[in-house]
Coordinates of C-alpha atoms in Angstrom, one line a residue:
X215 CA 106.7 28.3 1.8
X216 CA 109.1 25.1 1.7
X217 CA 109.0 25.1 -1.8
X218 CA 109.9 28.5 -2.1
X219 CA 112.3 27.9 0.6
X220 CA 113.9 25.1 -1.5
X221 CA 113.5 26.9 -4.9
X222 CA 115.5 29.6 -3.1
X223 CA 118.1 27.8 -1.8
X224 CA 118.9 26.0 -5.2
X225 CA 119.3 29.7 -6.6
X226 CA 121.6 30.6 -4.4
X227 CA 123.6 27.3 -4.8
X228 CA 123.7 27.6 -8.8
X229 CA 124.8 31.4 -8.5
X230 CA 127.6 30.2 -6.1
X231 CA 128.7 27.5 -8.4
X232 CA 128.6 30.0 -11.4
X233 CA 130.6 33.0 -9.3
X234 CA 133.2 30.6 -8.3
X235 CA 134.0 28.1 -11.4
X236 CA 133.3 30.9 -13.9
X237 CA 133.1 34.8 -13.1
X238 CA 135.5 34.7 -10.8
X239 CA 138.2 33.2 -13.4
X240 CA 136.6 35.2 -15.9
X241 CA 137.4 38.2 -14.4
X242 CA 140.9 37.2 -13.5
X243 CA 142.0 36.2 -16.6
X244 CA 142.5 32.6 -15.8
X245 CA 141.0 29.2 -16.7
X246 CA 140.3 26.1 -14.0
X247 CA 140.6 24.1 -17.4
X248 CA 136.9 23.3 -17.0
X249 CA 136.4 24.5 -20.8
X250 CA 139.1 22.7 -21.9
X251 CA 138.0 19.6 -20.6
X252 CA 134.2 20.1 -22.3
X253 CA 136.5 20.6 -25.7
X254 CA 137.9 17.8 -25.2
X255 CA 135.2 15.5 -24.5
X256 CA 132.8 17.3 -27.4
X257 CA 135.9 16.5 -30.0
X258 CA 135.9 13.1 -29.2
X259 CA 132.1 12.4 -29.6
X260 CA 132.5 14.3 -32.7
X261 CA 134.8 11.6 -33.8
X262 CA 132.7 8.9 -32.5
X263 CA 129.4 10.6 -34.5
X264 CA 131.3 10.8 -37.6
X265 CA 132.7 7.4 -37.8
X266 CA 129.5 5.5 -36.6
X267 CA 128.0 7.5 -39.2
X268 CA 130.2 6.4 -42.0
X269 CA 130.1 2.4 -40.8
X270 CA 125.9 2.9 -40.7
X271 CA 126.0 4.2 -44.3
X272 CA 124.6 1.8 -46.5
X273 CA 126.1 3.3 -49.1
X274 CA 129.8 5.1 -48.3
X275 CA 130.6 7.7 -50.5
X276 CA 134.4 9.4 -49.6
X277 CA 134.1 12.5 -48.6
X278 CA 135.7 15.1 -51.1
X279 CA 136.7 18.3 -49.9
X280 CA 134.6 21.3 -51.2
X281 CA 136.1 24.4 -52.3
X282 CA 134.2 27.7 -50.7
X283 CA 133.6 28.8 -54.7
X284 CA 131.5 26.2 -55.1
X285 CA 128.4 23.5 -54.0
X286 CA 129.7 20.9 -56.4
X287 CA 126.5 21.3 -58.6
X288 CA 128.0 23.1 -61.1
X289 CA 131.5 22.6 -62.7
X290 CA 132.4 26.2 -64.2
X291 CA 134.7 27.2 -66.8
X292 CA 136.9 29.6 -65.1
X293 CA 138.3 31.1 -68.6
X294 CA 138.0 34.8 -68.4
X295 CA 134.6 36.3 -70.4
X296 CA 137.0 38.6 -72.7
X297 CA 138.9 35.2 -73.9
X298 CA 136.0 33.0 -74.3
X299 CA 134.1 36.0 -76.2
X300 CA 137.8 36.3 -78.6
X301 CA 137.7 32.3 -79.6
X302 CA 133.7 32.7 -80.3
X303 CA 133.9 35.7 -82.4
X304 CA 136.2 34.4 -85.1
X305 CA 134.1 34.7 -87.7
X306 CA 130.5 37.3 -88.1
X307 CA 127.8 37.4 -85.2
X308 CA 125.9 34.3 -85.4
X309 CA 122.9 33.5 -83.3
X310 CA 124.1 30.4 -81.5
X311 CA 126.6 32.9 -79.7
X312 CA 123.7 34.0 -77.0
X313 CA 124.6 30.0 -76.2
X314 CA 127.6 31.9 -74.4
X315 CA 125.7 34.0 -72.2
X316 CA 122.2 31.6 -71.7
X317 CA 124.8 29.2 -69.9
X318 CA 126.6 32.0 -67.9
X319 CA 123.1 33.1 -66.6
X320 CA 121.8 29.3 -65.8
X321 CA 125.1 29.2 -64.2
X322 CA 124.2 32.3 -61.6
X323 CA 120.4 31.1 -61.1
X324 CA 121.4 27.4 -59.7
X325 CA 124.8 28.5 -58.4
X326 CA 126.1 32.3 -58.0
X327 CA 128.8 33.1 -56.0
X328 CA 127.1 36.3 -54.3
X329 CA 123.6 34.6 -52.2
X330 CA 125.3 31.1 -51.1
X331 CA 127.4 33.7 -49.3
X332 CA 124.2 34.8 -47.1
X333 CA 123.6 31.4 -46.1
X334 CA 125.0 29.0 -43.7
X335 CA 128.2 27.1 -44.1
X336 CA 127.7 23.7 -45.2
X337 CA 129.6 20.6 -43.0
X338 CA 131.2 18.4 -44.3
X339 CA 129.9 15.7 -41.6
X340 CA 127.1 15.9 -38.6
X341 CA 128.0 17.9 -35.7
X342 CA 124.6 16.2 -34.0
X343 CA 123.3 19.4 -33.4
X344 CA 120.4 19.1 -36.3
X345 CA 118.2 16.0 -37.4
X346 CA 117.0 18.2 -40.4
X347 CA 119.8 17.2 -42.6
X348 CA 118.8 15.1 -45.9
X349 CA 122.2 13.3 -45.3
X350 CA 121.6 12.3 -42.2
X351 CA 118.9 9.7 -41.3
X352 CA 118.5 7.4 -38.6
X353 CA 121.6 4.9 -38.8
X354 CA 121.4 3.2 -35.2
X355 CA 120.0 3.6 -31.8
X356 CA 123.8 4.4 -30.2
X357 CA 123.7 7.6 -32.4
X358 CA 120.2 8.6 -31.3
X359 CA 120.8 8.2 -28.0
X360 CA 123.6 10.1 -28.1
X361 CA 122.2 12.9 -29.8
X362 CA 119.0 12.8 -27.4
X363 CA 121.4 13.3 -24.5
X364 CA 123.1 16.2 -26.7
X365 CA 119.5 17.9 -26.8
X366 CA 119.4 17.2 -23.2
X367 CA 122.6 18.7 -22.2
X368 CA 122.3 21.8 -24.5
X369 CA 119.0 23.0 -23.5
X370 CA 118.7 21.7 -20.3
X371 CA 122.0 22.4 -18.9
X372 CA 123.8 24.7 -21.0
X373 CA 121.1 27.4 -22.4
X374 CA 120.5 28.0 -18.2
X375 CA 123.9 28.4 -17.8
X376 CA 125.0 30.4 -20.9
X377 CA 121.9 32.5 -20.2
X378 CA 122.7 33.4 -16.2
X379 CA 126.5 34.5 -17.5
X380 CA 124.9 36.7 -20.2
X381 CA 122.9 38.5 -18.1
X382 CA 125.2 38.6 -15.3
X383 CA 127.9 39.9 -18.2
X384 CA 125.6 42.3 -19.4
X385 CA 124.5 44.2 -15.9
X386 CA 128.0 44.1 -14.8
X387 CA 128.7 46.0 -18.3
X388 CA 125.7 48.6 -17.2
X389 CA 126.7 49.0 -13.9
X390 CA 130.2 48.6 -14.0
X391 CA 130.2 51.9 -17.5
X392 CA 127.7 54.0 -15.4
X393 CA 129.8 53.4 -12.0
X394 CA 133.4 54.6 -14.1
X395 CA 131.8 57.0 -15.7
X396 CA 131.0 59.5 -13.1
X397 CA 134.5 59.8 -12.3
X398 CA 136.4 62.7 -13.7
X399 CA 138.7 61.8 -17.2
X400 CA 142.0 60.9 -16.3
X401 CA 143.9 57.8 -16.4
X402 CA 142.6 56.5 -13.8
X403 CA 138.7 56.2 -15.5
X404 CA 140.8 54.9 -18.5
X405 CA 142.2 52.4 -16.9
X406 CA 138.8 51.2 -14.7
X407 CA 136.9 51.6 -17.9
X408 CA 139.1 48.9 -19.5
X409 CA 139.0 46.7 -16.7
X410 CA 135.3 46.9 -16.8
X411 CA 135.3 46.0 -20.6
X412 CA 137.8 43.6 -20.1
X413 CA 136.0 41.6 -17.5
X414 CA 132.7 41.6 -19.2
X415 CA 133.2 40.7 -23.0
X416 CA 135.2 37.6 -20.8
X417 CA 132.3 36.5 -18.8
X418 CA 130.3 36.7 -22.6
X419 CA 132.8 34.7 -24.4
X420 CA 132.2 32.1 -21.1
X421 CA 128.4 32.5 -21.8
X422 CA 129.1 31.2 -25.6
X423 CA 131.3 28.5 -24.4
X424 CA 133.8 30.3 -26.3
X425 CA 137.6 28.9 -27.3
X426 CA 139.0 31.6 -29.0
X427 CA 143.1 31.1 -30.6
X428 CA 144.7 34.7 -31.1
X429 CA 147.8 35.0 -32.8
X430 CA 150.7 37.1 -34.0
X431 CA 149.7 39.4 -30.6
X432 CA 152.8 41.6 -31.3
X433 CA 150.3 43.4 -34.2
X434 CA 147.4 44.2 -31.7
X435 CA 145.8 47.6 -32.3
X436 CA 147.1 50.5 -31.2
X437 CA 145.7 53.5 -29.6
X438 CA 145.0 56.0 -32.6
X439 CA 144.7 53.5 -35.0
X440 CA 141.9 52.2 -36.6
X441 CA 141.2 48.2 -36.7
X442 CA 139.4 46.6 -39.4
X443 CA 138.0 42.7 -39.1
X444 CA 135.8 40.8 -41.7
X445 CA 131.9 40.2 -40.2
X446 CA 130.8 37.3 -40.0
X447 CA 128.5 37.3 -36.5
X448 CA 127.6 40.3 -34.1
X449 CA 129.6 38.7 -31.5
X450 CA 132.6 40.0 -33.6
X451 CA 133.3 42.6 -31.2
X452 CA 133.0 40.2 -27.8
X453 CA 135.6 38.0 -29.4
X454 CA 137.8 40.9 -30.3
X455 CA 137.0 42.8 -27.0
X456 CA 137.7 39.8 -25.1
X457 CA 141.8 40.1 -26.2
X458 CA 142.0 44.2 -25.3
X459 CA 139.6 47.3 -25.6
X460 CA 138.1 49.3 -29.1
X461 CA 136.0 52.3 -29.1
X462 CA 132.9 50.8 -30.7
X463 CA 131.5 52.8 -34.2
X464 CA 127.9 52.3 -35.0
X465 CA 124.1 53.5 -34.6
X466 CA 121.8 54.7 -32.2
X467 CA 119.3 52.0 -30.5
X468 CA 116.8 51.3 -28.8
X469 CA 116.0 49.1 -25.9
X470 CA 118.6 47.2 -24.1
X471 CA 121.0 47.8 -26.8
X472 CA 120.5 51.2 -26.7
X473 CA 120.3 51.1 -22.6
X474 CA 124.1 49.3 -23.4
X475 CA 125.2 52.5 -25.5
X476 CA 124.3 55.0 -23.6
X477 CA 126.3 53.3 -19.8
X478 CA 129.7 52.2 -21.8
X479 CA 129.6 55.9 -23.6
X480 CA 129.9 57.8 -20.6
X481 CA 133.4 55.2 -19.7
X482 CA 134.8 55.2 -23.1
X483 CA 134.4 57.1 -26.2
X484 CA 132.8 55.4 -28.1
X485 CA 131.3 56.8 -31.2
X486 CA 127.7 56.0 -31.9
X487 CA 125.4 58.5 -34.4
X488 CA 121.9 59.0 -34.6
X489 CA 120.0 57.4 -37.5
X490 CA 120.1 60.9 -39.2
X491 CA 123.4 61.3 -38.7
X492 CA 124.5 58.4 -40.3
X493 CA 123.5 59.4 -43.5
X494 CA 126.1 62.3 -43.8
X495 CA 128.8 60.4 -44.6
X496 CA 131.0 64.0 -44.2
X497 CA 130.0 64.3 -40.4
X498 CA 130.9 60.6 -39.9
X499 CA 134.3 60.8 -41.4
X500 CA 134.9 64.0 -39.7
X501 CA 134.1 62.4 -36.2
X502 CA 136.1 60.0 -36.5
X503 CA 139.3 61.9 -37.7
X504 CA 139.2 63.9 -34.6
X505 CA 138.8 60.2 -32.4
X506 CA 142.0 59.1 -34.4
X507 CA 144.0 62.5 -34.2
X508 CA 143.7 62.2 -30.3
X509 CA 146.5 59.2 -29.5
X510 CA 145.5 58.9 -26.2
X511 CA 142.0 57.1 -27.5
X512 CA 141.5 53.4 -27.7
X513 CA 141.5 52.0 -31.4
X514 CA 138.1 52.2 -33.7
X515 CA 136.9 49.1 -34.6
X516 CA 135.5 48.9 -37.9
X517 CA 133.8 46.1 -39.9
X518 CA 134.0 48.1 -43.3
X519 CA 131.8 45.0 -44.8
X520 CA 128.4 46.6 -43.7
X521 CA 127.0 42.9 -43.0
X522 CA 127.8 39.5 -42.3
X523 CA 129.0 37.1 -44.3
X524 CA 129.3 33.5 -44.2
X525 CA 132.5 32.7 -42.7
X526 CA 133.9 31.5 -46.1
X527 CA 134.4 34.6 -47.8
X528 CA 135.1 38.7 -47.4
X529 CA 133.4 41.0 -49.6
X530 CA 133.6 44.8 -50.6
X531 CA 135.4 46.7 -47.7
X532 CA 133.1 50.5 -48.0
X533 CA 136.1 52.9 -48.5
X534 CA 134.4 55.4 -45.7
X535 CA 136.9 53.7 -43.0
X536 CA 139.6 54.4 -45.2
X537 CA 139.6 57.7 -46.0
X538 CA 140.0 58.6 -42.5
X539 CA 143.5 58.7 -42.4
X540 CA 145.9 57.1 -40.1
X541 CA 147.3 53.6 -39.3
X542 CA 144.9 50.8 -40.4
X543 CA 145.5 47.2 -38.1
X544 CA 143.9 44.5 -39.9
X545 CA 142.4 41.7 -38.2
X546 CA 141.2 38.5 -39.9
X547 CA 138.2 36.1 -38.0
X548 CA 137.3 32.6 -39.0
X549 CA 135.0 30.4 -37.1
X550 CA 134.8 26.6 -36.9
X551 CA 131.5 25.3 -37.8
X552 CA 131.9 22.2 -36.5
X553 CA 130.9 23.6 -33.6
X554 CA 128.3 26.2 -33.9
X555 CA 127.0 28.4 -36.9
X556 CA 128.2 31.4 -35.7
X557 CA 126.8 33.2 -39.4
X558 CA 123.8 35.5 -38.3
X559 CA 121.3 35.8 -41.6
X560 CA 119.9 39.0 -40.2
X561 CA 117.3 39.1 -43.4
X562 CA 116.1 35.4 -42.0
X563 CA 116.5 35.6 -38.2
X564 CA 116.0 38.0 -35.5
X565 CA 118.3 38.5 -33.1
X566 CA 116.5 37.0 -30.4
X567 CA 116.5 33.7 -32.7
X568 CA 120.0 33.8 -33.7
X569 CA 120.7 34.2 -30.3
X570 CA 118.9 31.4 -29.0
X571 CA 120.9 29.2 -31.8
X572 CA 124.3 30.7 -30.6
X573 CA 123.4 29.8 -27.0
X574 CA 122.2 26.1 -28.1
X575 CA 125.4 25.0 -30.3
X576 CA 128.0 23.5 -28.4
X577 CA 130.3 26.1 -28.0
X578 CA 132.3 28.8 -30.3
X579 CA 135.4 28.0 -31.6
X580 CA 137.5 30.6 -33.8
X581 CA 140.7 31.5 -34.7
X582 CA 141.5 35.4 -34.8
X583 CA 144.8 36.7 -36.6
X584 CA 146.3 40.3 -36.0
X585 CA 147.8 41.1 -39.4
X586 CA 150.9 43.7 -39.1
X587 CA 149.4 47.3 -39.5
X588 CA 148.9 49.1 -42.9
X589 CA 148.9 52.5 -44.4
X590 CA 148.2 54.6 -47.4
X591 CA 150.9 54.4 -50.0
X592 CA 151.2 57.5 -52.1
X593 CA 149.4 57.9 -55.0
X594 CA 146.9 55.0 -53.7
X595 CA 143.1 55.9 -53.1
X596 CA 140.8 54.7 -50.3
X597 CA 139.4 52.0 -52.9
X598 CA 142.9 50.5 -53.8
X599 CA 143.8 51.1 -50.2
X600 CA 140.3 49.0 -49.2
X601 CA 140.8 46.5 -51.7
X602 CA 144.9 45.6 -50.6
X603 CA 143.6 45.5 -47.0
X604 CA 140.8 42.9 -47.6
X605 CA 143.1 40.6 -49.5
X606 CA 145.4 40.2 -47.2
X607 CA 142.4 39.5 -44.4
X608 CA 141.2 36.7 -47.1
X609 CA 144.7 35.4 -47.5
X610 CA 145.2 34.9 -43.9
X611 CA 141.8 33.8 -42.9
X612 CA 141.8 31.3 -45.4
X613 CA 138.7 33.1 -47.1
X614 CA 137.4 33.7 -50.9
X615 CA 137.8 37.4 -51.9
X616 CA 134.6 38.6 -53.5
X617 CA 134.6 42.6 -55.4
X618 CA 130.5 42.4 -54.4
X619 CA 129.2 45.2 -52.5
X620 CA 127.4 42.9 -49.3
X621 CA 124.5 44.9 -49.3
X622 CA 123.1 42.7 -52.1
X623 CA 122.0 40.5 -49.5
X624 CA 118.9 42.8 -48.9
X625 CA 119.2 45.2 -52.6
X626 CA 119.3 44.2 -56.2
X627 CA 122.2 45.1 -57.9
X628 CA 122.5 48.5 -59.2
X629 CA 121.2 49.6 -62.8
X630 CA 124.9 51.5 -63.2
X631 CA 126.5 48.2 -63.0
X632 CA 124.5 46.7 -65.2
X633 CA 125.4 49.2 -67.7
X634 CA 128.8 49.1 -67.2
X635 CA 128.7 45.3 -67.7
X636 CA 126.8 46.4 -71.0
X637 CA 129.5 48.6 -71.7
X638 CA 132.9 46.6 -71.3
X639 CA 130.9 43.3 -73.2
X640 CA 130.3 45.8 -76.3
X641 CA 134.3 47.3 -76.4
X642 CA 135.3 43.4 -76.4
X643 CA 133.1 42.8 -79.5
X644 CA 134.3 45.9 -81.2
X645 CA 137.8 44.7 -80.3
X646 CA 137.3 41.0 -81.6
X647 CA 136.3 42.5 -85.0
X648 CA 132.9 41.1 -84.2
X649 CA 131.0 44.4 -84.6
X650 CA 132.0 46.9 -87.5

């Protein structure tokens, strides 16, 4: 009995500690500068790590900057295909001209510019959160200790705490949706439901140690609008929900998700379609035309990607989102993985995994950037429409604009591009003279 007694009383103590320095704030809006402090002191043994690592090198080697195109293993020739294919076809077809296109594909095998993008970012120096790391071997007994007391801390300390604020932030979701949404619509259930949202997604950025830097507010989504981010993690939407409230697009689950999407429903309209559903692309689009036309809605948010990507690049924005009409708010995300890897590989990890490696990093740290809203020009289709709105995303973000559909994470490419591939290289010979 004492030691249930005792195990008992140090619940109650850690819950207490955790309402007042954290869910309290949280939910007010306001910081005891507790997370500010843990910044600061993770920065500066970052610093130490990096430069004790560097001294205990027994061979320095300066570290270059490496462009997100590129590993370094390669060095490409950027000269477009249609010019190199004009200066090789000068005279007749000659066999040694395959050369041209045997380098191109030994080129994609060791180094394409489409799979490095479903794998994690590389660092440019130790972040002490991995031993794994060919670079990094044992360089003195300062640096392990440290990085034994980083293991310590992390799983010890901060996985119990980021894991009582995630579920605390995730029944006070349930409850607080279910409670809001027996009450008749009105303003007033609009505005409890967005306290509700409000409140939570801040006590789930707390539970990822999250430092989040927003800027150019004035060109937050509007209510009617539409707001499109690039993908990059799951917890997308918590950092963007954290900031103000979106009506939430996606699929039917099950489980707890699906116990999630069925309590915040019945507070705010969200718009979530059955697996069947999803594959009319008509009844989508038509859904959420009506959610726009009502003004009185909260924003769609939209990741028009379809998957994650790396955090160094954007890829093919799916037109669907842009055919819907209406004002289009862009949003552009990048993540410091100094940090944390905040990249889920969902074709490598589970979510249960990932999650357990979000919750074990240090903290998140990310930068988010509300572009000035965008709409259809005349005579501009959803595709050009798409394609202007993800370039200015990459522009700001700072990330590499890529025309690949991101679905090639988990399909090979398509046998129609492959023939249209076939079909632009053979106009370029009969244009060089090099055929007929």
């Amino acid at each position: 009995m004492e030691v249930v007694w005792a195990v008992g009383q140090v619940g109650t103590a850690w819950l207490a500690v955790v309402f007042g320095l954290i869910i309290v704030p949280s939910a007010l809006g306001v910081s005891l500068g507790i997370s500010e402090a843990y910044m600061w002191v993770l920065v500066k043994t970052l610093e130490w790590a990096t430069i004790r690592l560097q001294k205990g090198a027994k061979k320095p080697q300066p570290q270059m900057p490496r462009t997100p195109t590129a590993n370094g293993i390669i060095e490409r020739d950027e000269t477009p295909m249609e010019k190199e294919i004009s200066l090789l076809h000068r005279a007749d077809f000659e066999f040694s001209h395959i050369f041209y296109f045997c380098r191109k594909g030994f080129e994609a095998i060791v180094e394409d510019e489409v799979t490095q993008r479903f794998s994690s970012e590389e660092l440019l120096s130790w972040n002490l959160l991995t031993r794994t790391n060919v670079n990094f071997h044992y360089i003195s007994l300062r640096l392990t200790v440290v990085w034994v007391i980083g293991v310590i801390v992390r799983y010890c300390f901060l996985l119990p705490l980021r894991f009582t604020l995630a579920a605390i932030g995730i029944a006070s979701m349930i409850v607080g949706t279910t409670a809001v949404g027996q009450l008749p619509n009105g303003r007033v259930k609009n505005y409890l439901s967005e306290v509700v949202h409000l409140t939570c997604s801040r006590i789930l950025v707390r539970a990822l140690s999250g430092t989040i830097h927003y800027h150019n507010k004035e060109n937050r989504p509007q209510k009617g609008g539409i707001c499109v981010a690039n993908h990059t993690s799951p917890i997308d939407a918590i950092i963007l929900t954290n900031d103000g409230c979106y009506a939430m697009v996606g699929q039917v689950h099950g489980g707890l998700m699906g116990i999630i999407q069925r309590a915040t429903v019945k507070a705010c309209p969200h718009v979530w379609f059955e697996r069947s559903e999803m594959k009319d692309r008509h009844l989508v689009t038509k859904r959420l035309r009506e959610h726009v036309a009502d003004k009185t809605k909260l924003p769609i948010l939209i990741f028009p990607e379809g998957t994650c990507i790396n955090n160094t690049s954007v890829m093919m924005f799916k037109k669907g989102s842009f055919e819907i009409g209406g004002t289009i708010y862009p949003v552009a995300i990048k993540y410091d993985p100094q940090f944390g890897d905040a990249f889920w590989n969902s074709s490598k990890y589970n979510i249960v995994s990932y999650l357990l490696r979000i919750m074990t990093s240090w903290a998140i740290v990310c930068n988010v950037w509300y572009l000035p809203p965008m709409v259809r020009k005349e005579g501009e289709d959803a595709v050009q429409f798409a394609n202007r709105v993800r370039s200015a995303i990459a522009r700001q973000g700072g990330l590499t604009e890529l025309p690949w559909d991101g679905g090639l994470k988990r399909a090979k490419v398509k046998d129609t591009f492959k023939e249209e591939q076939q079909k632009n290289y053979s106009k370029m010979l009969v244009r060089n003279g090099s055929v007929g």
